[in-house]
Coordinates of C-alpha atoms in Angstrom, one line a residue:
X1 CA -26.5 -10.2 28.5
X2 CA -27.5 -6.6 27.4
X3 CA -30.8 -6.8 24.6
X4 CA -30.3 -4.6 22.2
X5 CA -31.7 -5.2 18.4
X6 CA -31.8 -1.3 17.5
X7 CA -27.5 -1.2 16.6
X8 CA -25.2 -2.9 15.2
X9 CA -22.7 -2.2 17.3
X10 CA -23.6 -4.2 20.6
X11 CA -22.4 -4.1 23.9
X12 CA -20.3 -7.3 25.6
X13 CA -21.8 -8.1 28.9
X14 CA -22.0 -11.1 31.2
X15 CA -24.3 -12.0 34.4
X16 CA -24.6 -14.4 36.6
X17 CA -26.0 -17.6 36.3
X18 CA -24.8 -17.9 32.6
X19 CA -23.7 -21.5 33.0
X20 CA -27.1 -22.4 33.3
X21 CA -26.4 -23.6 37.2
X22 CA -29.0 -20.7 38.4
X23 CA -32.6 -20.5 37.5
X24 CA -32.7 -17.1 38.6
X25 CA -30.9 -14.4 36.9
X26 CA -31.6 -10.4 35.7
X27 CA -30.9 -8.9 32.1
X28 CA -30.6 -5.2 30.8
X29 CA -32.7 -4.5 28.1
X30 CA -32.3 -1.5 25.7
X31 CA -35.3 -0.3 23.8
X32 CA -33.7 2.2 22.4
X33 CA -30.1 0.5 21.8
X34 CA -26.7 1.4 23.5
X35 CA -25.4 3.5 20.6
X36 CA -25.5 7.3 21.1
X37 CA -25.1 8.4 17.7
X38 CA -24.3 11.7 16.0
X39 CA -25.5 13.2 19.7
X40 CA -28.9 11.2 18.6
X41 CA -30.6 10.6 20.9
X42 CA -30.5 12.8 24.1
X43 CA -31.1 10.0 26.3
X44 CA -31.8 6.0 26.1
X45 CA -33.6 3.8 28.6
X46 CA -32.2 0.9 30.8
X47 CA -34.3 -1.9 32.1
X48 CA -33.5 -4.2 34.5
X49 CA -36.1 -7.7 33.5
X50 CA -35.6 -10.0 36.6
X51 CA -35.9 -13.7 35.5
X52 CA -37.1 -16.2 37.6
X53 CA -37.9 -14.2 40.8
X54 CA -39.7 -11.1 41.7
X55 CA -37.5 -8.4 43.1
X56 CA -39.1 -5.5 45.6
X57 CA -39.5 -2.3 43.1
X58 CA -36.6 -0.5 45.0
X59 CA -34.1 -3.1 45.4
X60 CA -31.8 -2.4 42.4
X61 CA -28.6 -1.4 42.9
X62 CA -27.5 0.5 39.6
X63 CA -23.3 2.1 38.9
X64 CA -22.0 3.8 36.2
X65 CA -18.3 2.8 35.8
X66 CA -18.5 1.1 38.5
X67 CA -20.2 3.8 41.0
X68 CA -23.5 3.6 42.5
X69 CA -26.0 5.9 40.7
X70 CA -27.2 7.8 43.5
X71 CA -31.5 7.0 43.9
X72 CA -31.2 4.4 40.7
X73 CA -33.1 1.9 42.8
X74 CA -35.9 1.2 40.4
X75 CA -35.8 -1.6 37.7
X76 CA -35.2 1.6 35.3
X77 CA -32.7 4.2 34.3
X78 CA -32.8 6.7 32.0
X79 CA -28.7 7.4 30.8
X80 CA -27.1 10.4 29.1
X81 CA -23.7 9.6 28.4
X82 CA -21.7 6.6 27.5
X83 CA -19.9 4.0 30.0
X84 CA -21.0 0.8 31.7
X85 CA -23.9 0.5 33.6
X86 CA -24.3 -2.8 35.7
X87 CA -27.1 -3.7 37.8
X88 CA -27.4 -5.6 40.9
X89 CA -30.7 -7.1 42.4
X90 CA -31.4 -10.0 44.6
X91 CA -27.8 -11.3 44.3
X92 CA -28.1 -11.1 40.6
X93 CA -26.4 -9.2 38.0
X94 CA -25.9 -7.9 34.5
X95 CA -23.5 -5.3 32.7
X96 CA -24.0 -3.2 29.8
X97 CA -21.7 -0.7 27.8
X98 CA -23.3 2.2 26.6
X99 CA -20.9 4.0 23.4
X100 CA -20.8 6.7 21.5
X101 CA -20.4 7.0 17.5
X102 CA -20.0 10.1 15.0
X103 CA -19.7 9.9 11.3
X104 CA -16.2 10.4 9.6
X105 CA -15.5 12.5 6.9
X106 CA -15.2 9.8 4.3
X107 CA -12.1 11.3 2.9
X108 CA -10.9 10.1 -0.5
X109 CA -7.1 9.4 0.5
X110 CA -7.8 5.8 2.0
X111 CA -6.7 6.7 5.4
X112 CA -9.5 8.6 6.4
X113 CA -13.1 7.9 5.7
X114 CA -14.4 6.7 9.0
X115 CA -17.8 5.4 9.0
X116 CA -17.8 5.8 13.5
X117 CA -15.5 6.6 16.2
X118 CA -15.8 4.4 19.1
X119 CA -14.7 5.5 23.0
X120 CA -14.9 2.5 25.0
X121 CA -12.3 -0.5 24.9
X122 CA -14.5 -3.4 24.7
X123 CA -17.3 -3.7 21.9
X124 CA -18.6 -5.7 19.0
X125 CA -17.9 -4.4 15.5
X126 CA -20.7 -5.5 13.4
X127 CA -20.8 -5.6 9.4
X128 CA -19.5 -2.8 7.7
X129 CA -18.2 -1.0 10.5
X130 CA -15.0 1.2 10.2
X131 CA -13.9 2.5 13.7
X132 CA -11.0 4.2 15.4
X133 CA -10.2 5.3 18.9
X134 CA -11.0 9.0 20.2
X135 CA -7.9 9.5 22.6
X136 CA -4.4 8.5 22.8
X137 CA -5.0 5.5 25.4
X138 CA -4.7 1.8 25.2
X139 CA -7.4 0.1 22.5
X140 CA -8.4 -3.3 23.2
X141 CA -11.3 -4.9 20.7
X142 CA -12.8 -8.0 20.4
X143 CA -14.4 -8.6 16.9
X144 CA -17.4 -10.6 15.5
X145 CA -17.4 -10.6 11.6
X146 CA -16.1 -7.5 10.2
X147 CA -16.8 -7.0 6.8
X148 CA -17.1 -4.0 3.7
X149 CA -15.0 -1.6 1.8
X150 CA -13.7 -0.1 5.0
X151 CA -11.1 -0.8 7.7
X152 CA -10.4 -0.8 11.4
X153 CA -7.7 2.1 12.1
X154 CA -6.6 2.5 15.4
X155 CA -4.2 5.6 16.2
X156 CA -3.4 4.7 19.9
X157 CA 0.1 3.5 21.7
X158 CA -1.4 0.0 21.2
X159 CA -4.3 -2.1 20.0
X160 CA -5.3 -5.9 20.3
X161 CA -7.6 -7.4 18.5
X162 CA -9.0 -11.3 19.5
X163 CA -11.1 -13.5 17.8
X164 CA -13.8 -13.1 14.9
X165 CA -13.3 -12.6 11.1
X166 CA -12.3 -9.7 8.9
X167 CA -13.2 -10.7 5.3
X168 CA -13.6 -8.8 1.4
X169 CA -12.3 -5.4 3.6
X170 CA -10.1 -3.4 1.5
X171 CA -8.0 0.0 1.8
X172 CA -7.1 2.7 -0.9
X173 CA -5.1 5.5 -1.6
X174 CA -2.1 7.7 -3.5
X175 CA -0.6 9.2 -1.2
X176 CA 3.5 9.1 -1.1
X177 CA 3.7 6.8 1.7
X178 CA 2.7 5.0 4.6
X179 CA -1.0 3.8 3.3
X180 CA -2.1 0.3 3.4
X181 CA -3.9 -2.3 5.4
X182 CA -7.5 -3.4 3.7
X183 CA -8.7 -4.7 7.2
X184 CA -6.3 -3.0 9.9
X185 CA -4.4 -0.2 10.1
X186 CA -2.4 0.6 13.0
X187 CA -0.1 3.6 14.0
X188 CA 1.6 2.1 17.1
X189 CA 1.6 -1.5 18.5
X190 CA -0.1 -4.0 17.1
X191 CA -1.4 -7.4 19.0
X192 CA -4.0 -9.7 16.7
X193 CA -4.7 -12.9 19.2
X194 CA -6.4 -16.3 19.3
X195 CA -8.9 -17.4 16.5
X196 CA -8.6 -13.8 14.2
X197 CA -8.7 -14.9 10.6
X198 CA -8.4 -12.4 7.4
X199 CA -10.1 -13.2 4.4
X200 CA -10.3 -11.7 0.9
X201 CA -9.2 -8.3 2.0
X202 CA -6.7 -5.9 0.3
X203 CA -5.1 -3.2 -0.2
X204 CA -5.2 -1.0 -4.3
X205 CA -3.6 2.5 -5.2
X206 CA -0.5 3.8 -6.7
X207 CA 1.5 5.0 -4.4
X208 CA 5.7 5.1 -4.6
X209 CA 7.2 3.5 -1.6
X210 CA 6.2 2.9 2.2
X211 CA 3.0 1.2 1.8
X212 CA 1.2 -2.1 1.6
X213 CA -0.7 -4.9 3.9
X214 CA -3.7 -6.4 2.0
X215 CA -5.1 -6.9 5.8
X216 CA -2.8 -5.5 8.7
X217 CA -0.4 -3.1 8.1
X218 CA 1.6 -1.7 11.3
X219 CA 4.5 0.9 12.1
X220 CA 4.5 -0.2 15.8
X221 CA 5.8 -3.7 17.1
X222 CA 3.9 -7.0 16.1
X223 CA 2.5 -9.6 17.6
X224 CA 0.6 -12.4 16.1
X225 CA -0.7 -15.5 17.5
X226 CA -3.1 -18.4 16.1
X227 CA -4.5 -16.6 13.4
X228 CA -5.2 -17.7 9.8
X229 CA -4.8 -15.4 6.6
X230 CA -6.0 -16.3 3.4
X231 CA -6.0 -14.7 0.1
X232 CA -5.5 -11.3 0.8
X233 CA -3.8 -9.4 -1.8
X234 CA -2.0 -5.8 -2.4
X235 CA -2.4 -4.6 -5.8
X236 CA -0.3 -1.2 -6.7
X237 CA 0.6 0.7 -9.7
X238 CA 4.0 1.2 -9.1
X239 CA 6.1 -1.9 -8.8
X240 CA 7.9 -0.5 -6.4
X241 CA 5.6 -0.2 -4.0
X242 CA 2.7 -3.1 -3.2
X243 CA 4.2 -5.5 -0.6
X244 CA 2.7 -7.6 2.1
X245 CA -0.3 -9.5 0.5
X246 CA -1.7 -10.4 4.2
X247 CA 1.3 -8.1 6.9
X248 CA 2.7 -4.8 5.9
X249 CA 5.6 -4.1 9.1
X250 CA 7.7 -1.1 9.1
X251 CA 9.0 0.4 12.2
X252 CA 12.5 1.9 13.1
X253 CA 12.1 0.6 16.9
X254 CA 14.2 -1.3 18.8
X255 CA 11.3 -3.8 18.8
X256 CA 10.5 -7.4 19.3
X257 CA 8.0 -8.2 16.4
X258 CA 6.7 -12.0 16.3
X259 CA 4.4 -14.3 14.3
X260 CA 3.2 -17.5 15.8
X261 CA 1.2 -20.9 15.1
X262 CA -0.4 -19.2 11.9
X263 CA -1.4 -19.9 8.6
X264 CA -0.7 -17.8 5.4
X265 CA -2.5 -19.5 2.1
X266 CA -3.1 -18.1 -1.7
X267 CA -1.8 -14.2 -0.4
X268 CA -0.3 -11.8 -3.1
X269 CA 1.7 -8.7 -3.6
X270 CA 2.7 -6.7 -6.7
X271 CA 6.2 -6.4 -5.4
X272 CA 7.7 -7.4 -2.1
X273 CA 6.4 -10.5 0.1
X274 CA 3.5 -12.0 -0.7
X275 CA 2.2 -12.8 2.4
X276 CA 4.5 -10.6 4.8
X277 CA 7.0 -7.5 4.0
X278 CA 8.5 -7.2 7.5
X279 CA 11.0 -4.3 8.4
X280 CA 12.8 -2.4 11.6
X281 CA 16.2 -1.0 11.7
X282 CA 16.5 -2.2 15.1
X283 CA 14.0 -4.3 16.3
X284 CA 13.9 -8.3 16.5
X285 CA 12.0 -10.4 13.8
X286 CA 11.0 -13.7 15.1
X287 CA 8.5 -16.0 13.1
X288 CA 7.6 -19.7 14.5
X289 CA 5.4 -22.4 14.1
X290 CA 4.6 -21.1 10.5
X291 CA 2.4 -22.7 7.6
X292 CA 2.8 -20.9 4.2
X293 CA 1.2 -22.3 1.4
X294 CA 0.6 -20.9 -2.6
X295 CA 1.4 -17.4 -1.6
X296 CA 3.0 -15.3 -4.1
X297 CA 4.7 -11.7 -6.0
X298 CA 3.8 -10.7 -9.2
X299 CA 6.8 -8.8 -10.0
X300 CA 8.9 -8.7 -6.9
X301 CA 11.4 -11.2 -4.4
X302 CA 10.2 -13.5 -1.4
X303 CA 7.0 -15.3 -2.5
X304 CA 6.4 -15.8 1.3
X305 CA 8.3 -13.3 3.6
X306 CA 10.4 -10.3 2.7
X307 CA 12.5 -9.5 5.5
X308 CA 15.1 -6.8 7.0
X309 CA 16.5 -6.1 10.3
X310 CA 19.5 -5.0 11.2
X311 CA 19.5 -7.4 14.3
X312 CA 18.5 -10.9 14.2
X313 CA 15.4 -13.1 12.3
X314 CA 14.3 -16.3 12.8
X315 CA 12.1 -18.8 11.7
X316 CA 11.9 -21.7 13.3
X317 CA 9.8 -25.2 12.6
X318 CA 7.9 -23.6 9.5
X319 CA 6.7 -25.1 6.6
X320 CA 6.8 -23.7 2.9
X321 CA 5.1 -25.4 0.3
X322 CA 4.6 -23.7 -3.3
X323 CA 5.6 -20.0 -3.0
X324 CA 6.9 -18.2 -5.7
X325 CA 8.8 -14.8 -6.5
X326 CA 7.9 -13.9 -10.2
X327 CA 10.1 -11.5 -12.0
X328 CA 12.1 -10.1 -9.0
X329 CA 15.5 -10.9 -7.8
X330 CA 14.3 -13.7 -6.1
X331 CA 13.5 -15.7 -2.8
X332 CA 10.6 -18.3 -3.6
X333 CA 10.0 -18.6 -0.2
X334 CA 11.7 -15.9 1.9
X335 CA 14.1 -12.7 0.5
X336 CA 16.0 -11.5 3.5
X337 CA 18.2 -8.5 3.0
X338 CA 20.3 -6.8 5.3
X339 CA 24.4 -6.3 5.2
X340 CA 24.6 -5.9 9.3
X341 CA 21.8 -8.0 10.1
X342 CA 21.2 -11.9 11.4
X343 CA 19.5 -14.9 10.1
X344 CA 18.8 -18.1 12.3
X345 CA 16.8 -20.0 9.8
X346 CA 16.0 -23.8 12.3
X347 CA 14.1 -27.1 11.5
X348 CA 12.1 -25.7 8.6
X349 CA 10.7 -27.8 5.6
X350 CA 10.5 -25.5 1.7
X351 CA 9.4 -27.8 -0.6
X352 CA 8.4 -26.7 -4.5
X353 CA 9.2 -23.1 -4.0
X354 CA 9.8 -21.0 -6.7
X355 CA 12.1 -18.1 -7.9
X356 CA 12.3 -17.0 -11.3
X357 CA 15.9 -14.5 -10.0
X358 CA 17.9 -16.4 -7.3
X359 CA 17.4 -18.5 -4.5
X360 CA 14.3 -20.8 -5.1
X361 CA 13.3 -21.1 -1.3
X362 CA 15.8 -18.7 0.0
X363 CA 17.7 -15.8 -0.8
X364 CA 19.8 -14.2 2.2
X365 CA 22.0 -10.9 2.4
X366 CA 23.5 -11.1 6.0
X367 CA 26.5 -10.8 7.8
X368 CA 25.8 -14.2 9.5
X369 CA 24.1 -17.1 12.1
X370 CA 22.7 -20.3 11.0
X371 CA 20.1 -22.4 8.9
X372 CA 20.1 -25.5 10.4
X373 CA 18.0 -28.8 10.7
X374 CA 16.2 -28.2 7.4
X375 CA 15.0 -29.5 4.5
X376 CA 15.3 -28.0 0.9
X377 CA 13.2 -30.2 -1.7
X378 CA 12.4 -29.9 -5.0
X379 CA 12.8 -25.9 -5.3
X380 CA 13.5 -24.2 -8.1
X381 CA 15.8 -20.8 -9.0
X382 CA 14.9 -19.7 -12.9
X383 CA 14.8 -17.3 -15.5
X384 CA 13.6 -17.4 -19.2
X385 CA 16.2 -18.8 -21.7
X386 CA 16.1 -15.6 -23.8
X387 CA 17.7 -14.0 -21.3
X388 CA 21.7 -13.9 -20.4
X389 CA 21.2 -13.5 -16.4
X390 CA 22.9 -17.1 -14.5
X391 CA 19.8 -18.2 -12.0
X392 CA 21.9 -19.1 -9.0
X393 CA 20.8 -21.4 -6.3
X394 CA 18.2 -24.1 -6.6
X395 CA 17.4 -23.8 -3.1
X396 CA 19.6 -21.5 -1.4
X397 CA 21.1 -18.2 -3.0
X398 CA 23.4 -16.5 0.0
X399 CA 25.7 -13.4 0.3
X400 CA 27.8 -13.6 3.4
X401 CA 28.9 -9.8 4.7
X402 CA 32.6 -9.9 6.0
X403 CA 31.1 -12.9 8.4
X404 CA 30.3 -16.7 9.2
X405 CA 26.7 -18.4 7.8
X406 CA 26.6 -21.6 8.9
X407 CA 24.8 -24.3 7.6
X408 CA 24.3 -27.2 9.7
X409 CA 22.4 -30.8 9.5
X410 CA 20.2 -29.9 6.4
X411 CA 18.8 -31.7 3.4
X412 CA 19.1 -30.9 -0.2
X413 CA 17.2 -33.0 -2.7
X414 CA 15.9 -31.9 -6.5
X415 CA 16.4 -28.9 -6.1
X416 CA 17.2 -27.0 -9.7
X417 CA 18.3 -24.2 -10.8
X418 CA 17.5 -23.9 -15.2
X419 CA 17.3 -21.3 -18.1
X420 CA 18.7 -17.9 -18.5
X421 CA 22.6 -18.0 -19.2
X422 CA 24.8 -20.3 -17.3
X423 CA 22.7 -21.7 -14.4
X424 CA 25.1 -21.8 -10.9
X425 CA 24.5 -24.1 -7.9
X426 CA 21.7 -26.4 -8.2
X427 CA 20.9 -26.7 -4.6
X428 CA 23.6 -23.9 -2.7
X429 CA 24.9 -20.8 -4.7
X430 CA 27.6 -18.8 -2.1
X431 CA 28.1 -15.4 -3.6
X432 CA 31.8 -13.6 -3.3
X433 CA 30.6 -9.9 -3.1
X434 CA 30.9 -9.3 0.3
X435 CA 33.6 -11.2 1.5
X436 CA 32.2 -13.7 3.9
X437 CA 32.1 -17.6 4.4
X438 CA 29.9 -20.1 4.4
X439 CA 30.5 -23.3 6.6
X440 CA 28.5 -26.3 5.6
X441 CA 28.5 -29.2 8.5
X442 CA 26.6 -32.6 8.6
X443 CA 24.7 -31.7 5.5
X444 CA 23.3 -34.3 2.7
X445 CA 23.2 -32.8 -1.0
X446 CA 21.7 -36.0 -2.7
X447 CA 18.4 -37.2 -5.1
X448 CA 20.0 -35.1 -8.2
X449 CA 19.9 -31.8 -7.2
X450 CA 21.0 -29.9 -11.1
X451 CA 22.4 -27.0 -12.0
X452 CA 21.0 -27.8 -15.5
X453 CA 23.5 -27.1 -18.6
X454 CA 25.1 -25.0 -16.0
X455 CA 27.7 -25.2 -12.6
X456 CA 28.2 -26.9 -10.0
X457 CA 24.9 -29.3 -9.6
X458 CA 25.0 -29.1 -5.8
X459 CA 26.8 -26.0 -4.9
X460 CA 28.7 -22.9 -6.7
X461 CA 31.2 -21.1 -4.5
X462 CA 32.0 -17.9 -5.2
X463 CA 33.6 -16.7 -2.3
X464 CA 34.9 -18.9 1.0
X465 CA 32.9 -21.9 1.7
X466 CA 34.3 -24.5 4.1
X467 CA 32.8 -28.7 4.0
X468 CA 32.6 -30.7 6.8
X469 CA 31.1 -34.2 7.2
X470 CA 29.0 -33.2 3.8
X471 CA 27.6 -35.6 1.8
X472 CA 26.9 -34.9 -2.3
X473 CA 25.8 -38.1 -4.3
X474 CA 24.0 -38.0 -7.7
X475 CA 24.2 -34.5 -8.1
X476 CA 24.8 -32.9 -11.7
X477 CA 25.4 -30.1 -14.5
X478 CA 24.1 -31.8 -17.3
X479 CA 21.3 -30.4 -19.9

């Protein structure tokens, strides 16, 4: 492994005999550090220290990118330019990536002030680092604690991030549009793998519309996977703007965005999903293997996810537990709107979400699919009682577009919807705007779901809504 104490920004390097199997290995030390920066200094120094054995003095073998240095074959180099330098000697080995780094302009819009700029794929981003790519050309960085009042931007087709934590980062800016992302922000594709968590970061300004992500916000496709985000947090001006407390996604792609085997806890937004705002006109959302817990909007709908596509999203074996959508139209846990678009909501627990609108774990705008296998328990729709809006739908507030949602095999139990004028549907609420139907199948509406002082204690109908094998016991519209 490279020695370098003179940088923050280290090289990754491996050699042999790692594992501890060999007594005999070499390392490449850096006096000087790896880090060309500003053009500073004109050269650095390698050195080869061989561990364990005692090499002849002109028996190194040394390559830059992976092609032998011609009359390198001392234990030392001296190295102008960046790029990976390896060294081979008495069957040993060791790698070392040499970078370069130039200060940013530190531009006061929030998009711009760029503490380095970073050329090689694979490096370390030590504290307080903020770091973009120099050319249009794939980005792949792996991340040990990343922390300060900057962020990562990366401008190339795509970027991955794996591993390490992003924590108190944070983005600002007033620009009309497109600005967010305390931690990341990324103009194409966006891959966050294994073991990435985002802490405390977030995202202030006061712009109008098109911004947002208190730690990642993307206009490219999306892919998460085993990552944790907790307490991140948008905070904007205008209420119209502000969304995503932890994901900001807005593409017009034919995309296939997904979130997987994560955890959102305590994220925030002024206005539109408090731990993900999540929209493509084209593309695919697909969210699985979920956890959100205590995330919430201050003034806006889906306390968890705010969603639009004009395909198909899904969420699949989730769990929501204690979101809420304050002041908005509502959605405690997820606010899906879309006229053309699909929802395939499958084996998926809400439990204690609230809304103070419509729709205390859900409210869906789509022309059709599923929700199926769940369970809705003990959500609640509301609105103060010195107003004369009707909260509608306990647990599920749906709008069915000139199509079939179906719901199949689900749960419904104290779920409530209370206050404001004439409370409708204390677990289901089926609106008649749109001229759809709802078909309900093998479901249970039992354990006193209310619409309190209101209608219907299970369900309100509005529009066409067809019962099959449905059971409603203990249900009521009483004060």
């Amino acid at each position: 492994m490279a020695l370098d104490s003179s940088y923050k920004i280290t090289a990754l390097t491996g050699k042999d005999g790692e594992d501890g199997a060999s007594a005999a290995f070499v390392e490449i030390e850096a006096p000087n550090g790896l880090v060309f920066k500003n053009g500073s200094p004109a050269s650095l120094n390698l050195n080869a220290l061989a561990i364990g054995f005692t090499p002849a003095s002109n028996a190194y073998v040394w390559k830059k990118d992976g092609t032998v240095i011609s009359g390198s074959v001392s234990s030392g180099i001296t190295v102008t330019a960046p790029g990976v330098y390896s060294v081979t000697v008495g069957g040993c080995s060791d790698t070392a990536t040499v970078i370069s780094v130039s200060d940013g302009n530190n531009g006061a819009d929030g998009t711009s002030p760029y503490a380095c700029s970073v050329s090689n794929e694979n490096f370390t981003v030590a504290t307080g680092t903020d770091l973009k790519p120099l050319s249009a050309t794939t980005y792949s960085v792996t991340f040990t604690a990343y922390k300060g009042s900057t962020r990562l931007t990366a401008i190339a087709p795509s970027a991955t991030i794996e591993g390490g934590k992003f924590y108190n980062n944070s983005s600002a800016g007033n620009e009309a549009e497109g600005i967010g992302g305390g931690a990341v922000f990324a103009a194409g594709d966006l891959t966050i793998k294994k073991g990435t968590e985002f802490t405390g970061n977030k995202h202030e300004g006061s712009n109008t519309r098109g911004n947002g992500g208190g730690a990642v916000h993307t206009t490219g496709q999306l892919t998460i996977n085993d990552c944790i985000f907790t307490n991140n947090h948008v905070n904007e001006s205008n209420r119209s703007a502000g969304s995503g407390g932890a994901v900001f996604l807005n593409n017009e792609l034919n995309s296939k965005s997904s979130i997987i085997n994560t955890i959102f806890s305590g994220d925030s937004s002024i206005h539109s999903g408090g731990a993900i705002y999540a929209r493509t006109n084209e593309g695919s959302l697909t969210f699985e293997s979920l956890s959100f817990v205590n995330n919430s909007t201050s003034d806006g709908t889906g306390g968890a996810i705010y969603a639009s596509t004009g395909t198909t999203f899904t969420v699949k074996r989730s769990y929501f537990y204690k979101n809420e959508a304050k002041r908005g139209y509502g959605g405690g846990a997820i606010y899906f709107y879309q006229a053309s678009g699909y929802v395939n909501i499958e084996e998926t627990v809400f439990k204690k979400n609230t809304a103070e609108g419509d729709g205390g774990a859900a409210f869906i705008v789509a022309q059709g699919e599923k929700i199926s296998r769940c369970t809705f328990d003990a959500n609640q729709a509301f609105i103060e009682s010195s107003t004369t809006e009707d909260p509608e739908g306990g647990a599920l507030c749906i709008d069915p577009c000139n199509g079939t949602i179906k719901i199949d095999r689900c749960t419904f139990a104290n779920n409530l919807a209370s206050g404001g004028g004439t409370p409708k549907g204390g677990a289901l609420y089926v609106s008649s705007t749109r001229g759809g139907t709802v078909e309900v199948k093998s479901s249970t509406f039992t354990l006193k779901n209310r619409a309190k002082g209101g209608m219907g204690g299970a369900i309100y109908a509005g529009s066409n809504i067809r019962l099959t094998a449905t059971i409603a016991v203990g249900n009521e519209a009483a004060n």
